[in-house]
């Protein structure tokens, strides 16, 4: 069901480049890092307040508890953050700040399976960052994760924000 009250977006036909996508990625990862830091801090505080002792770790290796908590929470938060924003808004907060959004190659919104393939593609793209560097050389500025998920990142703004801002040559 399509929400008629939702803003309509105009796709400018320009694919988002490497630097734009990198800045959006850094913004998103900073947000996730802050969430993870607060969550780990709160869990450790609760464990200390209620004197909960996890016996999984040997004496003298207390640093492992926040590390394991942090990694687990990071993976969970990042998965929920990325997939949630992609499905609900078609863009993460970092992408919204830079005026780009993720769409399928047919121009439609992502579905859960596209989003899941994109997350898996992020993991593969992270190997030596080759999947991300692919964006520099691809005609449609798609990284490996985009190719795998059948997505692309394009510049897009609500139609009412475009009025009067520029004139396109014909």
mmCIF file with all atom_site columns, C-alpha atoms in Angstrom:
data_model
loop_
_atom_site.group_PDB
_atom_site.id
_atom_site.type_symbol
_atom_site.label_atom_id
_atom_site.label_alt_id
_atom_site.label_comp_id
_atom_site.label_asym_id
_atom_site.label_entity_id
_atom_site.label_seq_id
_atom_site.pdbx_PDB_ins_code
_atom_site.Cartn_x
_atom_site.Cartn_y
_atom_site.Cartn_z
_atom_site.occupancy
_atom_site.B_iso_or_equiv
_atom_site.pdbx_formal_charge
_atom_site.auth_seq_id
_atom_site.auth_comp_id
_atom_site.auth_asym_id
_atom_site.auth_atom_id
_atom_site.pdbx_PDB_model_num
ATOM 1   C CA . UNK A 1 1   ? 0.000  0.000   0.000   1.00 0.00 ? 1   UNK A CA 1
ATOM 2   C CA . UNK A 1 2   ? 1.442  3.381   -1.018  1.00 0.00 ? 2   UNK A CA 1
ATOM 3   C CA . UNK A 1 3   ? 1.191  6.302   1.372   1.00 0.00 ? 3   UNK A CA 1
ATOM 4   C CA . UNK A 1 4   ? -0.066 9.242   -0.691  1.00 0.00 ? 4   UNK A CA 1
ATOM 5   C CA . UNK A 1 5   ? 0.888  11.748  2.031   1.00 0.00 ? 5   UNK A CA 1
ATOM 6   C CA . UNK A 1 6   ? 4.562  10.746  1.898   1.00 0.00 ? 6   UNK A CA 1
ATOM 7   C CA . UNK A 1 7   ? 6.810  13.164  -0.016  1.00 0.00 ? 7   UNK A CA 1
ATOM 8   C CA . UNK A 1 8   ? 7.484  12.219  -3.604  1.00 0.00 ? 8   UNK A CA 1
ATOM 9   C CA . UNK A 1 9   ? 11.144 12.024  -4.559  1.00 0.00 ? 9   UNK A CA 1
ATOM 10  C CA . UNK A 1 10  ? 12.758 13.048  -7.780  1.00 0.00 ? 10  UNK A CA 1
ATOM 11  C CA . UNK A 1 11  ? 15.814 11.100  -8.808  1.00 0.00 ? 11  UNK A CA 1
ATOM 12  C CA . UNK A 1 12  ? 18.237 13.383  -10.526 1.00 0.00 ? 12  UNK A CA 1
ATOM 13  C CA . UNK A 1 13  ? 19.799 10.591  -12.539 1.00 0.00 ? 13  UNK A CA 1
ATOM 14  C CA . UNK A 1 14  ? 23.120 11.174  -10.840 1.00 0.00 ? 14  UNK A CA 1
ATOM 15  C CA . UNK A 1 15  ? 24.770 8.330   -9.049  1.00 0.00 ? 15  UNK A CA 1
ATOM 16  C CA . UNK A 1 16  ? 26.330 9.197   -5.706  1.00 0.00 ? 16  UNK A CA 1
ATOM 17  C CA . UNK A 1 17  ? 30.100 9.169   -5.888  1.00 0.00 ? 17  UNK A CA 1
ATOM 18  C CA . UNK A 1 18  ? 32.734 7.643   -3.676  1.00 0.00 ? 18  UNK A CA 1
ATOM 19  C CA . UNK A 1 19  ? 33.389 10.665  -1.439  1.00 0.00 ? 19  UNK A CA 1
ATOM 20  C CA . UNK A 1 20  ? 29.693 11.352  -0.790  1.00 0.00 ? 20  UNK A CA 1
ATOM 21  C CA . UNK A 1 21  ? 29.109 7.728   0.104   1.00 0.00 ? 21  UNK A CA 1
ATOM 22  C CA . UNK A 1 22  ? 32.235 7.612   2.288   1.00 0.00 ? 22  UNK A CA 1
ATOM 23  C CA . UNK A 1 23  ? 31.162 10.677  4.288   1.00 0.00 ? 23  UNK A CA 1
ATOM 24  C CA . UNK A 1 24  ? 27.670 9.189   4.760   1.00 0.00 ? 24  UNK A CA 1
ATOM 25  C CA . UNK A 1 25  ? 29.248 5.907   5.862   1.00 0.00 ? 25  UNK A CA 1
ATOM 26  C CA . UNK A 1 26  ? 31.459 7.686   8.423   1.00 0.00 ? 26  UNK A CA 1
ATOM 27  C CA . UNK A 1 27  ? 28.463 9.615   9.826   1.00 0.00 ? 27  UNK A CA 1
ATOM 28  C CA . UNK A 1 28  ? 26.465 6.392   10.169  1.00 0.00 ? 28  UNK A CA 1
ATOM 29  C CA . UNK A 1 29  ? 29.302 4.486   11.814  1.00 0.00 ? 29  UNK A CA 1
ATOM 30  C CA . UNK A 1 30  ? 29.845 7.360   14.280  1.00 0.00 ? 30  UNK A CA 1
ATOM 31  C CA . UNK A 1 31  ? 26.163 7.186   15.253  1.00 0.00 ? 31  UNK A CA 1
ATOM 32  C CA . UNK A 1 32  ? 26.376 3.412   15.687  1.00 0.00 ? 32  UNK A CA 1
ATOM 33  C CA . UNK A 1 33  ? 29.589 3.761   17.739  1.00 0.00 ? 33  UNK A CA 1
ATOM 34  C CA . UNK A 1 34  ? 27.908 6.228   20.104  1.00 0.00 ? 34  UNK A CA 1
ATOM 35  C CA . UNK A 1 35  ? 24.930 3.890   20.555  1.00 0.00 ? 35  UNK A CA 1
ATOM 36  C CA . UNK A 1 36  ? 27.249 0.939   21.241  1.00 0.00 ? 36  UNK A CA 1
ATOM 37  C CA . UNK A 1 37  ? 29.366 2.930   23.698  1.00 0.00 ? 37  UNK A CA 1
ATOM 38  C CA . UNK A 1 38  ? 26.295 3.970   25.675  1.00 0.00 ? 38  UNK A CA 1
ATOM 39  C CA . UNK A 1 39  ? 24.871 0.430   25.645  1.00 0.00 ? 39  UNK A CA 1
ATOM 40  C CA . UNK A 1 40  ? 28.132 -1.188  26.813  1.00 0.00 ? 40  UNK A CA 1
ATOM 41  C CA . UNK A 1 41  ? 28.580 1.461   29.498  1.00 0.00 ? 41  UNK A CA 1
ATOM 42  C CA . UNK A 1 42  ? 24.999 0.925   30.742  1.00 0.00 ? 42  UNK A CA 1
ATOM 43  C CA . UNK A 1 43  ? 25.387 -2.866  30.827  1.00 0.00 ? 43  UNK A CA 1
ATOM 44  C CA . UNK A 1 44  ? 28.700 -2.651  32.689  1.00 0.00 ? 44  UNK A CA 1
ATOM 45  C CA . UNK A 1 45  ? 27.210 -0.159  35.145  1.00 0.00 ? 45  UNK A CA 1
ATOM 46  C CA . UNK A 1 46  ? 24.256 -2.475  35.792  1.00 0.00 ? 46  UNK A CA 1
ATOM 47  C CA . UNK A 1 47  ? 26.566 -5.463  36.229  1.00 0.00 ? 47  UNK A CA 1
ATOM 48  C CA . UNK A 1 48  ? 28.641 -3.553  38.786  1.00 0.00 ? 48  UNK A CA 1
ATOM 49  C CA . UNK A 1 49  ? 25.591 -2.108  40.549  1.00 0.00 ? 49  UNK A CA 1
ATOM 50  C CA . UNK A 1 50  ? 24.033 -5.537  41.034  1.00 0.00 ? 50  UNK A CA 1
ATOM 51  C CA . UNK A 1 51  ? 27.410 -7.242  41.553  1.00 0.00 ? 51  UNK A CA 1
ATOM 52  C CA . UNK A 1 52  ? 26.871 -9.587  38.647  1.00 0.00 ? 52  UNK A CA 1
ATOM 53  C CA . UNK A 1 53  ? 30.011 -11.579 38.003  1.00 0.00 ? 53  UNK A CA 1
ATOM 54  C CA . UNK A 1 54  ? 30.443 -13.355 34.723  1.00 0.00 ? 54  UNK A CA 1
ATOM 55  C CA . UNK A 1 55  ? 32.567 -16.449 35.297  1.00 0.00 ? 55  UNK A CA 1
ATOM 56  C CA . UNK A 1 56  ? 33.224 -17.016 31.608  1.00 0.00 ? 56  UNK A CA 1
ATOM 57  C CA . UNK A 1 57  ? 36.478 -15.123 31.783  1.00 0.00 ? 57  UNK A CA 1
ATOM 58  C CA . UNK A 1 58  ? 39.573 -15.915 33.811  1.00 0.00 ? 58  UNK A CA 1
ATOM 59  C CA . UNK A 1 59  ? 40.828 -13.663 36.582  1.00 0.00 ? 59  UNK A CA 1
ATOM 60  C CA . UNK A 1 60  ? 42.807 -10.692 35.275  1.00 0.00 ? 60  UNK A CA 1
ATOM 61  C CA . UNK A 1 61  ? 41.116 -10.552 31.894  1.00 0.00 ? 61  UNK A CA 1
ATOM 62  C CA . UNK A 1 62  ? 38.248 -8.213  32.767  1.00 0.00 ? 62  UNK A CA 1
ATOM 63  C CA . UNK A 1 63  ? 38.889 -6.234  29.599  1.00 0.00 ? 63  UNK A CA 1
ATOM 64  C CA . UNK A 1 64  ? 37.400 -9.118  27.597  1.00 0.00 ? 64  UNK A CA 1
ATOM 65  C CA . UNK A 1 65  ? 33.895 -8.551  28.960  1.00 0.00 ? 65  UNK A CA 1
ATOM 66  C CA . UNK A 1 66  ? 33.440 -5.083  27.436  1.00 0.00 ? 66  UNK A CA 1
ATOM 67  C CA . UNK A 1 67  ? 35.171 -6.238  24.257  1.00 0.00 ? 67  UNK A CA 1
ATOM 68  C CA . UNK A 1 68  ? 32.822 -9.190  23.739  1.00 0.00 ? 68  UNK A CA 1
ATOM 69  C CA . UNK A 1 69  ? 29.810 -7.076  24.733  1.00 0.00 ? 69  UNK A CA 1
ATOM 70  C CA . UNK A 1 70  ? 30.914 -4.285  22.427  1.00 0.00 ? 70  UNK A CA 1
ATOM 71  C CA . UNK A 1 71  ? 31.421 -6.514  19.400  1.00 0.00 ? 71  UNK A CA 1
ATOM 72  C CA . UNK A 1 72  ? 28.118 -8.324  19.927  1.00 0.00 ? 72  UNK A CA 1
ATOM 73  C CA . UNK A 1 73  ? 26.171 -5.138  20.494  1.00 0.00 ? 73  UNK A CA 1
ATOM 74  C CA . UNK A 1 74  ? 27.917 -3.435  17.553  1.00 0.00 ? 74  UNK A CA 1
ATOM 75  C CA . UNK A 1 75  ? 26.938 -6.206  15.156  1.00 0.00 ? 75  UNK A CA 1
ATOM 76  C CA . UNK A 1 76  ? 23.350 -6.234  16.396  1.00 0.00 ? 76  UNK A CA 1
ATOM 77  C CA . UNK A 1 77  ? 22.941 -2.450  16.360  1.00 0.00 ? 77  UNK A CA 1
ATOM 78  C CA . UNK A 1 78  ? 24.531 -2.109  12.944  1.00 0.00 ? 78  UNK A CA 1
ATOM 79  C CA . UNK A 1 79  ? 22.305 -4.803  11.462  1.00 0.00 ? 79  UNK A CA 1
ATOM 80  C CA . UNK A 1 80  ? 19.142 -3.242  12.911  1.00 0.00 ? 80  UNK A CA 1
ATOM 81  C CA . UNK A 1 81  ? 20.303 0.304   12.063  1.00 0.00 ? 81  UNK A CA 1
ATOM 82  C CA . UNK A 1 82  ? 21.190 -0.399  8.433   1.00 0.00 ? 82  UNK A CA 1
ATOM 83  C CA . UNK A 1 83  ? 18.349 -2.722  7.492   1.00 0.00 ? 83  UNK A CA 1
ATOM 84  C CA . UNK A 1 84  ? 15.806 -0.751  9.501   1.00 0.00 ? 84  UNK A CA 1
ATOM 85  C CA . UNK A 1 85  ? 16.613 2.614   7.916   1.00 0.00 ? 85  UNK A CA 1
ATOM 86  C CA . UNK A 1 86  ? 16.965 1.130   4.429   1.00 0.00 ? 86  UNK A CA 1
ATOM 87  C CA . UNK A 1 87  ? 13.538 -0.472  4.640   1.00 0.00 ? 87  UNK A CA 1
ATOM 88  C CA . UNK A 1 88  ? 11.736 2.388   6.391   1.00 0.00 ? 88  UNK A CA 1
ATOM 89  C CA . UNK A 1 89  ? 13.252 5.412   4.678   1.00 0.00 ? 89  UNK A CA 1
ATOM 90  C CA . UNK A 1 90  ? 15.472 4.143   1.865   1.00 0.00 ? 90  UNK A CA 1
ATOM 91  C CA . UNK A 1 91  ? 18.386 5.954   3.479   1.00 0.00 ? 91  UNK A CA 1
ATOM 92  C CA . UNK A 1 92  ? 20.310 6.066   6.724   1.00 0.00 ? 92  UNK A CA 1
ATOM 93  C CA . UNK A 1 93  ? 20.711 9.362   8.610   1.00 0.00 ? 93  UNK A CA 1
ATOM 94  C CA . UNK A 1 94  ? 24.177 9.806   7.082   1.00 0.00 ? 94  UNK A CA 1
ATOM 95  C CA . UNK A 1 95  ? 22.804 9.374   3.579   1.00 0.00 ? 95  UNK A CA 1
ATOM 96  C CA . UNK A 1 96  ? 19.928 11.741  4.356   1.00 0.00 ? 96  UNK A CA 1
ATOM 97  C CA . UNK A 1 97  ? 22.344 14.480  5.451   1.00 0.00 ? 97  UNK A CA 1
ATOM 98  C CA . UNK A 1 98  ? 24.101 14.202  2.089   1.00 0.00 ? 98  UNK A CA 1
ATOM 99  C CA . UNK A 1 99  ? 20.890 13.946  0.034   1.00 0.00 ? 99  UNK A CA 1
ATOM 100 C CA . UNK A 1 100 ? 21.331 10.413  -1.286  1.00 0.00 ? 100 UNK A CA 1
ATOM 101 C CA . UNK A 1 101 ? 19.204 7.317   -1.045  1.00 0.00 ? 101 UNK A CA 1
ATOM 102 C CA . UNK A 1 102 ? 19.403 3.639   -1.903  1.00 0.00 ? 102 UNK A CA 1
ATOM 103 C CA . UNK A 1 103 ? 17.078 2.240   -4.549  1.00 0.00 ? 103 UNK A CA 1
ATOM 104 C CA . UNK A 1 104 ? 16.912 -0.981  -6.482  1.00 0.00 ? 104 UNK A CA 1
ATOM 105 C CA . UNK A 1 105 ? 18.235 -0.867  -10.017 1.00 0.00 ? 105 UNK A CA 1
ATOM 106 C CA . UNK A 1 106 ? 14.631 -0.779  -11.268 1.00 0.00 ? 106 UNK A CA 1
ATOM 107 C CA . UNK A 1 107 ? 14.039 2.399   -9.203  1.00 0.00 ? 107 UNK A CA 1
ATOM 108 C CA . UNK A 1 108 ? 11.805 0.776   -6.578  1.00 0.00 ? 108 UNK A CA 1
ATOM 109 C CA . UNK A 1 109 ? 12.331 0.717   -2.818  1.00 0.00 ? 109 UNK A CA 1
ATOM 110 C CA . UNK A 1 110 ? 14.448 -1.985  -1.218  1.00 0.00 ? 110 UNK A CA 1
ATOM 111 C CA . UNK A 1 111 ? 12.769 -5.047  0.203   1.00 0.00 ? 111 UNK A CA 1
ATOM 112 C CA . UNK A 1 112 ? 14.113 -7.183  3.052   1.00 0.00 ? 112 UNK A CA 1
ATOM 113 C CA . UNK A 1 113 ? 16.016 -9.544  0.743   1.00 0.00 ? 113 UNK A CA 1
ATOM 114 C CA . UNK A 1 114 ? 17.771 -6.677  -1.065  1.00 0.00 ? 114 UNK A CA 1
ATOM 115 C CA . UNK A 1 115 ? 18.739 -5.215  2.304   1.00 0.00 ? 115 UNK A CA 1
ATOM 116 C CA . UNK A 1 116 ? 20.021 -8.556  3.612   1.00 0.00 ? 116 UNK A CA 1
ATOM 117 C CA . UNK A 1 117 ? 22.094 -9.154  0.455   1.00 0.00 ? 117 UNK A CA 1
ATOM 118 C CA . UNK A 1 118 ? 23.468 -5.626  0.796   1.00 0.00 ? 118 UNK A CA 1
ATOM 119 C CA . UNK A 1 119 ? 24.584 -6.293  4.395   1.00 0.00 ? 119 UNK A CA 1
ATOM 120 C CA . UNK A 1 120 ? 26.269 -9.522  3.289   1.00 0.00 ? 120 UNK A CA 1
ATOM 121 C CA . UNK A 1 121 ? 27.858 -7.551  0.449   1.00 0.00 ? 121 UNK A CA 1
ATOM 122 C CA . UNK A 1 122 ? 29.223 -5.041  2.986   1.00 0.00 ? 122 UNK A CA 1
ATOM 123 C CA . UNK A 1 123 ? 31.095 -7.876  4.665   1.00 0.00 ? 123 UNK A CA 1
ATOM 124 C CA . UNK A 1 124 ? 32.572 -9.053  1.368   1.00 0.00 ? 124 UNK A CA 1
ATOM 125 C CA . UNK A 1 125 ? 33.307 -5.466  0.249   1.00 0.00 ? 125 UNK A CA 1
ATOM 126 C CA . UNK A 1 126 ? 35.301 -4.921  3.432   1.00 0.00 ? 126 UNK A CA 1
ATOM 127 C CA . UNK A 1 127 ? 37.923 -7.451  2.377   1.00 0.00 ? 127 UNK A CA 1
ATOM 128 C CA . UNK A 1 128 ? 40.850 -5.151  1.536   1.00 0.00 ? 128 UNK A CA 1
ATOM 129 C CA . UNK A 1 129 ? 38.160 -2.507  0.783   1.00 0.00 ? 129 UNK A CA 1
ATOM 130 C CA . UNK A 1 130 ? 38.163 -3.673  -2.832  1.00 0.00 ? 130 UNK A CA 1
ATOM 131 C CA . UNK A 1 131 ? 34.366 -3.817  -2.963  1.00 0.00 ? 131 UNK A CA 1
ATOM 132 C CA . UNK A 1 132 ? 34.201 -0.165  -1.921  1.00 0.00 ? 132 UNK A CA 1
ATOM 133 C CA . UNK A 1 133 ? 36.980 0.954   -4.277  1.00 0.00 ? 133 UNK A CA 1
ATOM 134 C CA . UNK A 1 134 ? 34.954 -0.599  -7.104  1.00 0.00 ? 134 UNK A CA 1
ATOM 135 C CA . UNK A 1 135 ? 32.692 2.483   -6.785  1.00 0.00 ? 135 UNK A CA 1
ATOM 136 C CA . UNK A 1 136 ? 35.500 4.608   -8.235  1.00 0.00 ? 136 UNK A CA 1
ATOM 137 C CA . UNK A 1 137 ? 35.593 2.674   -11.503 1.00 0.00 ? 137 UNK A CA 1
ATOM 138 C CA . UNK A 1 138 ? 32.002 1.569   -12.083 1.00 0.00 ? 138 UNK A CA 1
ATOM 139 C CA . UNK A 1 139 ? 29.848 3.591   -14.507 1.00 0.00 ? 139 UNK A CA 1
ATOM 140 C CA . UNK A 1 140 ? 26.874 3.509   -12.132 1.00 0.00 ? 140 UNK A CA 1
ATOM 141 C CA . UNK A 1 141 ? 29.066 4.009   -9.033  1.00 0.00 ? 141 UNK A CA 1
ATOM 142 C CA . UNK A 1 142 ? 28.051 0.639   -7.628  1.00 0.00 ? 142 UNK A CA 1
ATOM 143 C CA . UNK A 1 143 ? 30.204 -1.172  -5.105  1.00 0.00 ? 143 UNK A CA 1
ATOM 144 C CA . UNK A 1 144 ? 30.246 -4.941  -4.832  1.00 0.00 ? 144 UNK A CA 1
ATOM 145 C CA . UNK A 1 145 ? 27.522 -4.780  -2.176  1.00 0.00 ? 145 UNK A CA 1
ATOM 146 C CA . UNK A 1 146 ? 25.323 -2.815  -4.618  1.00 0.00 ? 146 UNK A CA 1
ATOM 147 C CA . UNK A 1 147 ? 25.912 -5.319  -7.407  1.00 0.00 ? 147 UNK A CA 1
ATOM 148 C CA . UNK A 1 148 ? 25.105 -8.232  -5.093  1.00 0.00 ? 148 UNK A CA 1
ATOM 149 C CA . UNK A 1 149 ? 21.913 -6.605  -3.784  1.00 0.00 ? 149 UNK A CA 1
ATOM 150 C CA . UNK A 1 150 ? 20.768 -5.108  -7.075  1.00 0.00 ? 150 UNK A CA 1
ATOM 151 C CA . UNK A 1 151 ? 20.882 -1.578  -5.656  1.00 0.00 ? 151 UNK A CA 1
ATOM 152 C CA . UNK A 1 152 ? 22.360 1.806   -6.443  1.00 0.00 ? 152 UNK A CA 1
ATOM 153 C CA . UNK A 1 153 ? 22.838 5.013   -4.495  1.00 0.00 ? 153 UNK A CA 1
ATOM 154 C CA . UNK A 1 154 ? 21.458 8.136   -6.167  1.00 0.00 ? 154 UNK A CA 1
ATOM 155 C CA . UNK A 1 155 ? 21.004 11.789  -5.305  1.00 0.00 ? 155 UNK A CA 1
ATOM 156 C CA . UNK A 1 156 ? 17.391 12.457  -4.360  1.00 0.00 ? 156 UNK A CA 1
ATOM 157 C CA . UNK A 1 157 ? 15.492 15.213  -2.606  1.00 0.00 ? 157 UNK A CA 1
ATOM 158 C CA . UNK A 1 158 ? 11.786 15.786  -1.974  1.00 0.00 ? 158 UNK A CA 1
ATOM 159 C CA . UNK A 1 159 ? 10.128 17.483  -4.948  1.00 0.00 ? 159 UNK A CA 1
ATOM 160 C CA . UNK A 1 160 ? 9.155  20.599  -2.943  1.00 0.00 ? 160 UNK A CA 1
ATOM 161 C CA . UNK A 1 161 ? 12.789 21.227  -1.945  1.00 0.00 ? 161 UNK A CA 1
ATOM 162 C CA . UNK A 1 162 ? 13.841 21.238  -5.611  1.00 0.00 ? 162 UNK A CA 1
ATOM 163 C CA . UNK A 1 163 ? 11.466 24.015  -6.763  1.00 0.00 ? 163 UNK A CA 1
ATOM 164 C CA . UNK A 1 164 ? 13.386 27.157  -7.505  1.00 0.00 ? 164 UNK A CA 1
ATOM 165 C CA . UNK A 1 165 ? 16.755 25.754  -6.518  1.00 0.00 ? 165 UNK A CA 1
ATOM 166 C CA . UNK A 1 166 ? 18.160 25.148  -9.977  1.00 0.00 ? 166 UNK A CA 1
ATOM 167 C CA . UNK A 1 167 ? 17.160 24.914  -13.611 1.00 0.00 ? 167 UNK A CA 1
ATOM 168 C CA . UNK A 1 168 ? 18.089 21.877  -15.662 1.00 0.00 ? 168 UNK A CA 1
ATOM 169 C CA . UNK A 1 169 ? 19.341 22.463  -19.193 1.00 0.00 ? 169 UNK A CA 1
ATOM 170 C CA . UNK A 1 170 ? 17.372 20.753  -21.932 1.00 0.00 ? 170 UNK A CA 1
#
